[in-house]
Each structure stands twice: as C-alpha cells, then as structure tokens.
Amino acid sequence: MGEFELIRRYFAAAACARPGDELALGIGDDCALLELPPGEQLAVSTDTLVAGGHFPDPCDPFLLGQRALAVSVSDLAAMGAMPVAFTLALSLPAADPQWLNAFARGLDAMARQCGIRLAGGDTTRGPLCLTLSVFGRVPVGQALTRSGARPGDLLCVGGRLGDAAGALPLVLQQEQADPALAEPLLAHYWSPPPQLALGLALRGKATAALDISDGLLGDCGHIAAASGVALFVERERLPLSPALLAFAGREKALECALGGGDDYVLAFTLPPGELAALQAGADVHVVGWAEQGTGVHLLDAQGNEILAGRRGHVHFGG
Amino acid sequence: MGEFELIRRYFAAAACARPGDELALGIGDDCALLELPPGEQLAVSTDTLVAGGHFPDPCDPFLLGQRALAVSVSDLAAMGAMPVAFTLALSLPAADPQWLNAFARGLDAMARQCGIRLAGGDTTRGPLCLTLSVFGRVPVGQALTRSGARPGDLLCVGGRLGDAAGALPLVLQQEQADPALAEPLLAHYWSPPPQLALGLALRGKATAALDISDGLLGDCGHIAAASGVALFVERERLPLSPALLAFAGREKALECALGGGDDYVLAFTLPPGELAALQAGADVHVVGWAEQGTGVHLLDAQGNEILAGRRGHVHFGG
C-alpha cells in the first residue's frame, strides 16, 4: 500500500466521514451515495485553492483545513442551501503525517461546525492544491440566485466587510499588530463562518444573493448583470469593524470593504418590506438599493457618484 | 476581466453546459442545482489527474478532455448509475486558446456520448491538473457496491483487459506499431468508453462491482476485502484483444491485464443463474469465482496457484 493510499484511509477515519443523514454511503466505494428529501434540489459548487495564490505557503495546516471548507460552504449559504456533504481532492508534495493530522483536524472542526460530511475524494502527489466540491439541499424553487433583483429592492450585507482583506499584511507576516486587533482580523481570514443561518432566513425573502469573495463592488456587479438592474452603494453605510478601523484606518478599511475580497459575507437584495423581520434575527446592514439601469455605482456621503478604492472597480458591467 | 474569467465563460458556452434534464441551474451562480427523480440517490465520485503522472505531458488536449471525463464517468458505470452532471476544476499554467478549444471539444464530445452535463467548476493558474466530480442517479437500493460478493458467485469482466496498459509505450512514443495494431490500443487508452449500459444491466443482478483502474488483481482485492470472500482468477480465461496479443505477445498481454491498469472495464460478481441472460446482451467474460476465504488467488491452466505478473500482485488483502 502506497503512502497516498494510507492518506485516503486516514481521511476515511475522520469523524466527519461517517455516513449518516443524507450521506447513505461514504468513502470506500466507486461513488458515495447521497439522498435528498422529496421536493428538494441538490446545490453543487466546486472551488480550487492553490498554495501561494489563494493562501500563503507555507501556512498552518489546521487553519488551512478550516478555511478551505469554510470558503466552499459559503457558496451553499449563498444559495440558501443546507450543507449535506463534500469531496476533497488534495494534491500535496509529500505525505507528512504531522501536516496531514493538523489539516484533517481543521477540516473536521469546520465540518462539524457546518454539519457537513466528507463523502470522498482523491489524493495525489503534486504542488499543494485543494479542490473541494460541496453539496447542499434546498427546497425546489427556494434557492437564492443572482438573477432576481428588482428596482426598488434594498441592497444588504450580512456582516462587516473588509476584515479578511485588512488582515492580509498580518496573514503574510508583513506587519504586526496588538493581539486585540490582530486576532479578530486573522480569525476572519482563516475561519470565515459560512452564513448558513442567514441563507436559510433569506429563502423566500431575498430576490438575489451571493457570497462576497472578490470585494463588494465586484460581486455586486454579478448581481447587477444577472438581474439586469443598477445597484447603488452608499460608501458611508458600509459596516466596518472596530478592529479593522483601528488597524488600517478609515480610508484603507473602505478599500478593503469595497474591493478587497475574502469576506465570505452574504450580499443580497430584498424588498423593503422584508427588512424589519429579517433584522430582528440577523446582523443585516443596508448598504444601497437597486434601480432600473446597469452596473454598480458608488456614492459618497453627499450622494455623488465617486470612484471606488485604488483597485479601480467602478462600473462593473455598466 | 482576467484571462481565467474568460476561460470560465468559454466553458459556460459549451454545448454540454446547457441546463436540462436533471441540471436545473448550470454555470453562473454560486452553486448549480441538480434534481433527482423520486426514489433515486445521487452517486458522487471525485478524481484528480495530474500531468506527467496520470497522463503524458505534453499530450493532445482533445484526447485529454475525452479521457478525463471518460475515466470519471466510469465510476458512475461501476455503481450502476445514470450520468447526470459533472464539475471540472482545471489548473493550467497559461490560458492558451488553442489548447483550451481542443480540450473543451474533447470534453464536450465525451459528455455528449455519456449524456452528462457540465454543471460548474473552477479555473486556476498552476501546473496542469484536472479534478472532476461526477454525479449520477440510481434508484435507492440498486447501486452496485463492492461489498456484496458471496461464495459461489462468478467473477466476470465486461470486456477485454490490458489494452490501455499495453498501449503505454505507444502513448509515450517509446515504441511504434502498425496502425492496425496501434489504433485500437491507443483508442482504448485515450477514450475508454464508460460501461454505462452494462452498469444498468447489472442492477439487481451483480452482487459486487467496480471499474478496473489499477489492474484486475489489485481491484479484485478491493471486492474481496469489502465482501469478505476469496476471489479466484483463472489466467487462461482472461479476455485479451487480438491487437494486444499481436503487439505485446501473450506473456506481456497477461501482465497488462492482471496488473497494468487504466482498463476502465467493469469487474463484478454474479450468481451463476444470472449469467446467461446477461451474456445475451453484453460482452461479459467469466474469469473466476468467489469462495469463502480472503484475498485474490491467480490460477494457471492446471488450476495451480501461481504468482502474478512482474508487478507482484498475488494475495491482495489475503
């Protein structure tokens, strides 16, 4: 038995790899078998993370395991889906038991937090690279897509923006900060909690939704284009964390929120009448609205259209 | 828009990426959405192919596209599942339009041959590497697993063995052969037809099944171990193609069939009473049987247990 066959057995022994619920058959056969309750659809998403591109190399393998799964499950949250199972294709240069042990523990911790099971995967030798496919379930007709925003809808986000992008100098160990500031920022980078409860709460309410992975302006461009509306974003309403403001200052914090990426916070459009009930149970911030037109438009405190941060995102799709 | 975003749009425009049948929502949202007919389960498998390891580098991108999907869909055939959809995570060093065009055409050709749709994926920069997740559907309780073989069952294969392994010197251009010999061998390596019809025919009949990817003896070891039986293989009964025998000679052909890999032909166990009806509609060869015991045992023409080919597979799990 080769070392990579041993690794496969190692993952198969993880707590999150036990069959149960919708995972009828797990690791060990040609395929895993998933079941769906009647009237539900399966939501599927695939993401690849490459060392040195999507995460620093080297990095803490426990944190990498957590982050890789969190980032993928965030796509299920954005569809309003409940997590069911995932597969992991792991390419790594050598089978280091310590590295694998820590990675699997991080993966398992996030899997249990999200209620998702490891259904299978593959392990190959190569540069460190991870591809995760995640599977969730959602009642037919209730999935949140990007294409339903209508003029008059509010544009909202499910939490503070920019923390992960603001944390990058800390992640890359290019800067240091007081632990009281560094810890919440690093935590958001390494372990962004998938907003699954918010996704469920948005079913039947939000008209469009996605998770912000490339910065608010860029991702809102996807909603604007898919829905055929213009989205207006008021810069003064962007929710920013005290830690980010203290570490980066207001200008840089706004840049991180508008174009920084890695937030994995939901952005969504909502008829105004739905807002109050939603805000009673979730951390929801209105940051703008939808109108007839195209593109994403950033407004200053006086309501004038301005250029966005230094990444230069202005009129996505407009 | 970056070049990799352009690639994503390129795949999204492929014929096999059009939603339809069980693919309710395809490329372009946070998740794709799949539907399952009532009473069916979803079969899921993930495979990674690394350049230089799982296929020669460089190689013809059209053939690579065909082969990558065929190899993955073979896992659905082995479960008795009908193909539904797949995702593709493609890592490549540069976005070469000619390469991508040919690769996508090969992928699309195999997708149409198998009746499977591209549901999504990811494209990243890195060494050439592909991870495919394939999804199929199978009625609850009818999936073919590795664990049901019983003493007295026949051990069968769904076609000739060893062609792909025999083709390797041709694939790697280390040897040449008359086109009449080279073409069928190369065709089996680059485009092994997933045995989907056979998988369906085996539902409710085969007691265990898998697709042979690592050589008959090694893969039979998985059935023996999962089912808790001994499997006996009669070397003289292995079906070998005229092309392989002519190109490689009998001894080398047997080695390829027993331990060579890349066949993607189904191996399965079957109660003897099921054989005649099955053989009426499919190219099925009996190569041995199951008994109480453990491991895989190779027998010569006189019924004596012998060592296998030079790869030394003898008593897997025994």
XYZ file of C-alpha atoms in Angstrom:
636
model
C 0.000 0.000 0.000
C 1.464 3.369 -1.002
C 1.651 6.404 1.240
C -1.188 8.069 -0.633
C -3.427 5.053 -0.115
C -2.625 5.397 3.588
C -3.683 9.045 3.462
C -7.004 8.058 1.936
C -7.594 5.656 4.806
C -6.639 8.418 7.195
C -9.323 10.759 5.889
C -11.810 7.899 5.796
C -11.325 7.536 9.552
C -12.177 11.202 10.289
C -15.305 11.846 12.352
C -16.870 13.913 9.551
C -16.511 10.944 7.144
C -19.068 8.768 8.977
C -22.190 8.140 6.891
C -25.466 9.423 8.290
C -28.329 11.788 7.460
C -28.249 12.345 3.681
C -24.897 10.547 3.234
C -26.090 6.978 2.661
C -22.723 5.571 1.565
C -19.398 7.248 2.252
C -15.744 6.678 1.419
C -14.649 3.266 0.141
C -16.654 2.506 -2.994
C -16.521 3.811 -6.562
C -19.017 6.514 -5.607
C -20.583 7.914 -2.472
C -24.388 7.931 -2.338
C -26.407 10.965 -1.248
C -30.132 11.115 -0.598
C -32.398 14.115 -0.970
C -35.661 14.665 0.886
C -38.649 14.777 -1.510
C -39.132 18.182 -3.083
C -35.546 19.305 -2.597
C -32.754 20.044 -5.079
C -29.048 19.460 -4.682
C -26.844 22.558 -4.726
C -23.303 21.871 -6.005
C -20.226 24.093 -6.002
C -16.547 23.437 -6.770
C -13.624 25.625 -5.662
C -9.882 25.236 -6.066
C -7.358 26.771 -3.671
C -3.717 26.909 -4.808
C -0.858 27.416 -2.352
C 0.772 30.802 -2.781
C -2.236 32.113 -4.690
C -5.294 31.538 -2.531
C -3.442 31.079 0.754
C 0.130 31.667 1.973
C 2.637 28.860 1.538
C 3.688 27.605 3.993
C 0.807 28.098 6.398
C -0.712 26.443 9.439
C -2.375 23.248 8.130
C -5.102 23.292 10.807
C -6.125 26.795 9.733
C -5.927 25.797 6.069
C -8.276 22.863 6.653
C -10.762 25.151 8.381
C -10.557 27.871 5.768
C -10.758 25.625 2.703
C -14.032 24.109 3.844
C -15.492 27.379 5.162
C -14.873 29.141 1.847
C -16.598 26.353 -0.068
C -19.563 26.002 2.273
C -20.102 29.742 1.956
C -21.389 29.055 -1.581
C -24.090 26.827 -0.089
C -25.067 29.614 2.332
C -25.331 31.985 -0.621
C -27.878 29.667 -2.283
C -29.906 29.235 0.913
C -28.892 25.562 0.976
C -28.333 23.273 3.966
C -24.920 21.516 3.879
C -25.011 17.799 3.136
C -21.592 16.528 2.082
C -18.325 17.439 0.383
C -15.482 15.808 -1.526
C -11.830 16.785 -1.198
C -9.211 16.431 -3.918
C -5.882 17.078 -2.242
C -2.630 17.396 -4.116
C 0.432 17.609 -1.907
C 4.173 17.271 -2.406
C 4.731 14.652 0.312
C 2.720 12.705 2.852
C 3.827 14.423 6.081
C 1.830 12.809 8.908
C 2.031 15.861 11.174
C 0.830 18.178 8.432
C -1.971 15.795 7.463
C -3.074 15.287 11.027
C -3.391 19.021 11.633
C -5.059 19.634 8.265
C -7.614 16.882 8.853
C -8.372 18.229 12.338
C -9.042 21.693 10.925
C -11.220 20.258 8.183
C -13.093 18.112 10.675
C -13.657 21.026 13.066
C -15.209 23.154 10.313
C -17.205 20.169 9.010
C -18.777 19.619 12.402
C -19.449 23.349 12.785
C -21.266 23.366 9.433
C -22.965 19.964 9.764
C -21.370 18.600 6.590
C -19.881 15.152 5.915
C -16.832 14.069 3.915
C -18.156 11.828 1.125
C -14.954 11.035 -0.739
C -12.144 12.476 -2.767
C -8.731 11.816 -4.154
C -5.142 12.343 -3.061
C -2.301 12.880 -5.491
C 1.323 13.955 -5.374
C 1.972 17.465 -6.660
C 2.203 21.108 -5.606
C -0.113 21.851 -2.663
C -3.578 22.426 -4.089
C -7.104 21.664 -2.865
C -10.315 21.257 -4.825
C -13.488 20.929 -2.785
C -16.923 20.133 -4.140
C -19.702 20.885 -1.661
C -23.259 19.580 -1.794
C -26.293 21.073 -0.078
C -30.043 20.706 -0.245
C -32.697 23.322 -0.804
C -36.449 23.029 -1.477
C -37.341 23.339 -5.174
C -37.919 26.965 -6.068
C -36.334 28.382 -2.916
C -32.674 28.568 -3.940
C -31.242 32.088 -3.859
C -29.786 33.017 -7.235
C -28.138 36.179 -8.544
C -30.797 36.993 -11.101
C -33.917 38.146 -9.249
C -33.050 41.661 -8.006
C -35.706 44.241 -8.921
C -35.741 48.054 -8.977
C -36.721 49.292 -5.530
C -35.048 46.415 -3.670
C -32.644 47.235 -0.873
C -29.033 46.064 -1.182
C -27.873 44.481 2.076
C -24.896 42.635 3.533
C -24.850 40.064 6.306
C -21.999 41.465 8.385
C -18.971 43.702 8.492
C -16.805 43.902 5.409
C -13.101 44.098 4.770
C -11.721 42.254 7.788
C -10.118 39.449 5.774
C -8.538 41.772 3.235
C -7.410 44.033 6.062
C -5.803 41.024 7.740
C -3.618 40.187 4.718
C -0.497 42.035 5.952
C -0.860 40.066 9.207
C -1.515 36.774 7.393
C 1.615 37.311 5.300
C 3.528 38.406 8.423
C 4.466 41.663 6.705
C 3.047 43.683 9.618
C 2.290 43.120 13.275
C -0.488 44.419 15.456
C -1.713 44.362 19.008
C -3.354 40.957 19.608
C -6.648 42.658 20.424
C -6.715 43.956 16.855
C -4.896 41.113 15.106
C -6.925 38.236 16.483
C -10.383 39.125 15.160
C -8.946 40.079 11.774
C -6.888 36.883 11.456
C -9.850 34.847 12.681
C -11.986 36.201 9.886
C -9.334 35.407 7.292
C -8.660 31.870 8.478
C -12.097 30.820 9.603
C -14.836 32.906 7.979
C -18.063 31.433 9.388
C -20.332 30.422 6.484
C -23.571 32.398 6.905
C -25.783 29.347 6.711
C -28.473 30.585 9.120
C -28.746 33.849 7.220
C -29.024 31.952 3.927
C -31.936 29.945 5.331
C -33.588 33.102 6.671
C -33.360 34.675 3.211
C -35.291 31.871 1.487
C -38.496 33.282 0.068
C -37.410 36.844 1.010
C -34.218 37.849 -0.815
C -34.584 38.417 -4.549
C -30.869 37.817 -5.262
C -27.886 36.727 -3.182
C -24.236 35.703 -3.335
C -21.286 35.486 -1.008
C -18.716 38.261 -1.306
C -15.410 36.681 -2.282
C -13.893 39.350 -4.542
C -14.984 42.569 -2.838
C -18.434 44.146 -2.536
C -18.314 46.175 -5.764
C -17.113 43.367 -7.989
C -19.563 40.855 -6.613
C -22.469 43.290 -6.743
C -21.580 43.584 -10.411
C -22.538 39.923 -10.798
C -25.987 40.572 -9.266
C -26.485 43.702 -11.375
C -25.556 41.867 -14.580
C -27.566 38.693 -13.834
C -30.631 40.653 -12.676
C -30.491 43.432 -15.270
C -30.558 46.256 -12.699
C -28.280 49.036 -11.495
C -27.032 48.790 -7.918
C -26.170 51.880 -5.899
C -23.800 51.518 -2.937
C -23.516 54.244 -0.281
C -19.950 54.285 0.959
C -20.867 55.812 4.322
C -23.155 52.880 5.141
C -20.581 50.131 4.767
C -20.286 48.243 8.068
C -16.644 48.206 9.223
C -15.310 46.500 12.327
C -13.620 48.487 15.105
C -10.571 46.223 14.723
C -10.234 46.976 11.010
C -10.721 50.724 11.528
C -8.127 50.796 14.292
C -5.599 48.667 12.384
C -5.967 50.074 8.878
C -7.615 53.479 9.233
C -10.874 54.519 7.578
C -9.645 55.020 4.001
C -7.846 51.691 3.816
C -10.736 49.948 5.600
C -13.133 51.224 2.945
C -10.832 49.992 0.198
C -10.757 46.559 1.829
C -14.551 46.513 2.090
C -15.154 47.659 -1.479
C -12.553 45.690 -3.382
C -10.518 43.567 -1.011
C -12.133 40.159 -1.199
C -12.180 37.070 1.027
C -15.127 38.355 3.091
C -17.478 35.392 2.585
C -20.303 37.577 3.909
C -23.616 37.407 2.033
C -24.731 40.307 -0.151
C -28.371 40.271 -1.194
C -31.285 42.300 -2.457
C -34.519 42.477 -0.519
C -37.917 44.150 -0.947
C -38.033 46.915 1.721
C -40.997 45.311 3.445
C -38.930 42.260 4.371
C -36.190 44.167 6.192
C -37.575 44.637 9.685
C -38.414 40.976 10.278
C -35.020 39.917 8.972
C -33.073 42.401 11.080
C -34.797 41.114 14.199
C -32.889 37.848 13.866
C -29.705 38.618 11.967
C -26.864 41.115 11.624
C -28.130 42.731 8.429
C -26.902 46.086 7.101
C -28.491 48.072 4.294
C -25.737 49.443 2.058
C -27.671 50.601 -1.014
C -30.518 49.836 -3.403
C -31.442 48.633 -6.894
C -32.765 50.808 -9.709
C -33.540 50.402 -13.365
C -30.268 50.557 -15.286
C -26.972 48.722 -15.340
C -23.747 48.469 -13.368
C -22.659 49.251 -9.827
C -22.457 52.865 -8.700
C -20.623 54.028 -5.587
C -21.929 57.150 -3.853
C -20.276 59.414 -1.278
C -21.979 60.971 1.762
C -23.428 63.712 -0.428
C -24.904 61.215 -2.868
C -22.366 61.994 -5.587
C -21.018 59.134 -7.648
C -17.329 58.576 -6.923
C -14.511 56.322 -7.925
C -14.038 53.313 -5.742
C -10.848 52.393 -3.910
C -7.492 52.058 -5.556
C -8.426 48.772 -7.222
C -10.451 50.881 -9.558
C -13.724 48.962 -9.519
C -16.373 51.429 -10.618
C -18.905 50.424 -13.222
C -18.883 46.640 -13.242
C -20.924 45.549 -16.165
C -22.154 49.107 -16.621
C -11.866 40.645 -16.693
C -8.857 38.346 -16.306
C -7.936 35.593 -18.726
C -9.192 32.925 -16.329
C -12.584 34.599 -16.075
C -12.664 34.452 -19.872
C -11.936 30.729 -19.715
C -14.862 30.231 -17.361
C -17.145 31.955 -19.841
C -15.677 29.782 -22.563
C -16.643 26.561 -20.777
C -20.030 28.029 -19.890
C -20.715 28.359 -23.619
C -20.009 24.653 -24.338
C -22.926 22.581 -25.584
C -22.654 20.205 -22.616
C -23.069 23.146 -20.197
C -26.671 23.838 -21.191
C -29.136 23.151 -18.373
C -31.743 20.477 -18.990
C -32.949 17.143 -17.615
C -31.699 16.898 -14.010
C -29.499 20.020 -14.302
C -31.969 22.705 -13.251
C -29.410 25.520 -12.942
C -25.956 25.452 -14.520
C -22.860 27.642 -14.614
C -23.109 31.247 -13.457
C -24.388 31.210 -9.884
C -22.805 30.324 -6.541
C -24.000 26.741 -6.997
C -25.516 24.615 -9.726
C -28.821 22.905 -8.893
C -29.500 19.235 -9.613
C -32.803 17.424 -9.345
C -33.331 13.754 -8.578
C -36.361 11.714 -9.601
C -38.294 10.428 -6.558
C -36.809 7.270 -5.113
C -33.339 7.826 -6.542
C -29.996 8.532 -4.886
C -27.153 10.679 -6.153
C -23.871 8.880 -6.840
C -20.819 11.130 -6.444
C -17.177 10.498 -7.342
C -14.110 12.760 -7.474
C -10.901 12.027 -9.405
C -7.739 14.039 -9.932
C -5.488 13.639 -12.972
C -2.015 15.184 -12.779
C 0.085 15.872 -15.906
C 3.087 13.587 -16.098
C 1.533 11.194 -13.590
C -1.900 10.236 -14.880
C -1.313 11.283 -18.487
C 1.721 12.253 -20.582
C 2.779 15.900 -20.602
C 2.506 17.349 -23.163
C -0.369 15.499 -24.804
C -3.164 16.147 -27.282
C -5.680 18.339 -25.412
C -8.678 16.945 -27.317
C -7.752 13.416 -26.238
C -7.110 14.610 -22.690
C -10.561 16.156 -22.478
C -12.142 12.925 -23.670
C -10.117 10.732 -21.368
C -10.517 12.816 -18.212
C -14.292 12.667 -18.410
C -14.424 9.009 -19.514
C -12.295 7.898 -16.576
C -14.530 9.742 -14.120
C -17.831 8.623 -15.633
C -16.560 5.049 -15.406
C -17.094 5.302 -11.631
C -20.780 6.009 -12.280
C -20.995 2.946 -14.530
C -19.444 0.868 -11.761
C -22.245 1.917 -9.389
C -24.984 1.220 -11.936
C -25.741 4.958 -12.023
C -27.021 7.084 -14.917
C -24.840 10.156 -15.581
C -26.363 13.499 -14.618
C -23.705 16.205 -14.361
C -20.068 16.923 -13.590
C -17.865 19.744 -12.369
C -14.366 20.465 -13.646
C -11.587 22.106 -11.649
C -8.852 22.887 -14.141
C -5.439 24.152 -13.157
C -3.247 25.195 -16.061
C -0.044 27.179 -16.471
C -1.393 29.603 -19.082
C -4.613 30.308 -20.925
C -3.690 29.097 -24.411
C -6.844 29.491 -26.568
C -5.881 26.727 -28.992
C -5.230 24.282 -26.179
C -8.456 25.215 -24.404
C -10.509 24.998 -27.546
C -9.292 21.470 -28.278
C -9.620 20.379 -24.644
C -13.185 21.679 -24.420
C -14.109 19.950 -27.676
C -12.807 16.634 -26.349
C -14.640 17.102 -23.072
C -17.830 18.046 -24.880
C -17.619 15.063 -27.230
C -17.332 12.630 -24.323
C -20.039 14.490 -22.377
C -22.489 14.090 -25.241
C -21.503 10.440 -25.667
C -22.238 9.812 -21.983
C -25.280 12.086 -21.657
C -23.722 14.179 -18.895
C -23.793 17.962 -18.426
C -21.154 20.397 -17.172
C -22.592 21.978 -14.019
C -19.709 24.219 -12.964
C -16.155 24.275 -11.799
C -13.156 26.459 -11.263
C -10.107 27.503 -13.267
C -6.810 28.425 -11.653
C -3.243 29.057 -12.710
C -0.809 26.287 -11.840
C 0.740 23.072 -13.122
C -1.661 21.209 -15.451
C -4.042 19.224 -13.242
C -7.725 18.287 -13.502
C -10.185 17.352 -10.786
C -13.573 16.121 -11.948
C -16.546 15.391 -9.738
C -19.220 13.354 -11.475
C -22.827 12.949 -10.396
C -25.211 10.183 -11.371
C -28.574 8.861 -10.274
C -29.560 5.378 -9.218
C -32.751 4.027 -7.614
C -32.466 3.573 -3.851
C -31.126 0.126 -3.043
C -29.930 -0.636 -6.587
C -26.441 0.884 -6.511
C -23.683 -1.639 -7.171
C -21.171 -1.638 -4.328
C -18.039 -3.655 -3.671
C -19.319 -5.411 -0.617
C -21.958 -7.928 -1.679
C -19.972 -10.759 -3.313
C -20.901 -14.199 -1.934
C -19.225 -17.610 -2.108
C -20.388 -19.346 -5.272
C -20.686 -16.137 -7.316
C -18.953 -15.976 -10.663
C -16.278 -13.333 -11.187
C -16.792 -11.561 -14.536
C -15.403 -8.684 -16.556
C -17.187 -6.526 -19.102
C -14.624 -6.599 -21.894
C -11.075 -7.277 -22.914
C -8.352 -6.348 -20.479
C -4.901 -4.845 -20.780
C -5.283 -2.750 -23.928
C -4.634 0.587 -22.210
C -1.612 -0.662 -20.290
C -0.359 -2.348 -23.446
C -0.713 0.953 -25.279
C 1.543 2.840 -22.862
C 4.756 2.505 -24.930
C 2.760 3.904 -27.858
C 1.210 6.667 -25.749
C 4.659 7.690 -24.526
C 6.020 7.372 -28.086
C 8.697 4.988 -26.870
C 7.625 2.394 -29.443
C 5.829 2.358 -32.769
C 3.461 -0.162 -34.281
C 1.485 -0.823 -37.416
C -1.573 1.472 -37.359
C -3.880 -1.560 -37.458
C -2.470 -2.553 -34.055
C -1.711 0.881 -32.634
C -5.082 2.478 -33.292
C -7.345 0.216 -31.213
C -4.838 0.184 -28.352
C -4.395 3.967 -28.350
C -8.152 4.420 -28.672
C -8.710 2.412 -25.514
C -6.120 4.438 -23.600
C -7.390 7.844 -24.708
C -11.091 7.189 -24.873
C -12.130 4.206 -22.752
C -15.909 4.016 -23.218
C -17.589 4.089 -19.781
C -19.611 0.867 -19.497
C -22.822 2.632 -18.598
C -25.200 0.200 -20.321
C -23.520 -2.733 -18.613
C -23.770 -0.978 -15.238
C -27.509 -0.540 -15.751
C -27.884 -4.169 -16.829
C -26.125 -5.283 -13.643
C -28.601 -3.528 -11.325
C -30.357 -6.110 -9.249
C -28.118 -8.879 -10.639
C -24.460 -8.269 -9.737
C -23.597 -8.730 -6.079
C -20.483 -6.507 -6.271
C -18.910 -4.334 -8.943
C -16.180 -1.797 -9.655
C -14.308 -0.429 -12.619
C -10.799 -1.753 -13.147
C -8.406 1.170 -12.928
C -5.350 -0.416 -11.279
C -5.303 -3.863 -12.866
C -7.649 -6.809 -12.394
C -5.844 -8.408 -9.447
C -5.484 -5.237 -7.416
C -9.052 -4.147 -7.971
C -10.445 -7.605 -7.271
C -8.634 -7.261 -3.956
C -10.996 -4.394 -3.117
C -14.051 -6.582 -3.794
C -12.566 -9.480 -1.827
C -11.772 -7.258 1.161
C -15.090 -5.348 1.140
C -17.170 -8.512 0.668
C -15.163 -10.809 2.953
C -14.638 -13.503 0.322
C -11.739 -15.049 -1.591
C -11.666 -14.470 -5.340
C -10.065 -16.984 -7.712
C -8.925 -15.768 -11.128
C -8.152 -18.236 -13.949
C -5.372 -16.753 -16.044
C -6.329 -18.730 -19.142
C -9.791 -17.163 -19.182
C -8.692 -13.541 -19.296
C -10.089 -11.912 -22.453
C -7.263 -10.344 -24.473
C -7.630 -8.399 -27.699
C -6.001 -9.569 -30.936
C -4.264 -6.193 -31.173
C -2.732 -6.515 -27.720
C -1.628 -10.105 -28.333
C -0.053 -9.156 -31.651
C 1.672 -6.058 -30.304
C 2.847 -7.275 -26.906
C 2.850 -11.069 -27.044
C 0.910 -13.337 -24.700
C 3.084 -13.048 -21.579
C 3.197 -9.262 -21.647
C -0.502 -9.086 -22.539
C -1.341 -11.151 -19.460
C 0.786 -8.867 -17.309
C -1.073 -5.850 -18.686
C -4.425 -7.486 -17.988
C -3.547 -8.589 -14.463
C -1.699 -5.564 -13.153
C -1.462 -2.902 -15.800
C -4.305 -0.559 -15.010
C -6.280 2.051 -16.961
C -8.772 -0.508 -18.312
C -11.975 1.118 -17.031
C -13.764 -2.143 -17.757
C -16.235 -3.345 -15.110
C -15.362 -6.317 -12.890
C -18.264 -7.839 -10.994
C -19.567 -10.864 -9.168
C -22.759 -12.565 -10.232
C -24.828 -15.530 -9.098
C -24.386 -18.214 -11.804
C -28.090 -18.181 -12.634
C -27.856 -14.582 -13.855
C -25.123 -15.214 -16.415
C -27.000 -16.428 -19.481
C -29.477 -13.556 -19.601
C -26.673 -11.036 -19.124
C -24.435 -12.532 -21.807
C -27.284 -12.312 -24.297
C -26.989 -8.521 -24.248
C -23.436 -7.692 -23.246
C -19.800 -8.651 -23.805
C -19.371 -10.476 -20.497
C -16.500 -12.864 -19.731
C -16.294 -15.182 -16.734
C -12.746 -15.053 -15.343
C -13.153 -16.777 -11.978
C -15.344 -17.212 -8.921
C -15.789 -16.353 -5.236
C -15.265 -18.722 -2.310
C -15.189 -18.467 1.434
C -11.833 -17.068 2.471
C -9.781 -13.960 1.812
C -7.621 -12.432 -0.884
C -7.220 -12.839 -4.615
C -5.723 -16.066 -5.998
C -4.418 -16.461 -9.522
C -4.621 -19.941 -11.062
C -2.835 -21.371 -14.107
C -4.366 -23.667 -16.715
C -3.897 -26.652 -14.418
C -5.638 -24.932 -11.528
C -2.428 -24.380 -9.595
C -1.982 -21.110 -7.750
C 0.751 -19.028 -9.334
C 2.473 -15.751 -8.906
C 1.036 -12.947 -10.983
C 2.951 -10.806 -13.451
C 6.052 -8.893 -12.650
C 4.193 -6.299 -10.585
C 3.911 -8.993 -7.975
C 0.236 -8.718 -7.107
C -0.696 -12.028 -5.547
C -2.639 -12.090 -2.312
C -4.267 -8.688 -2.026
C -5.827 -8.481 1.376
C -5.106 -12.169 1.874
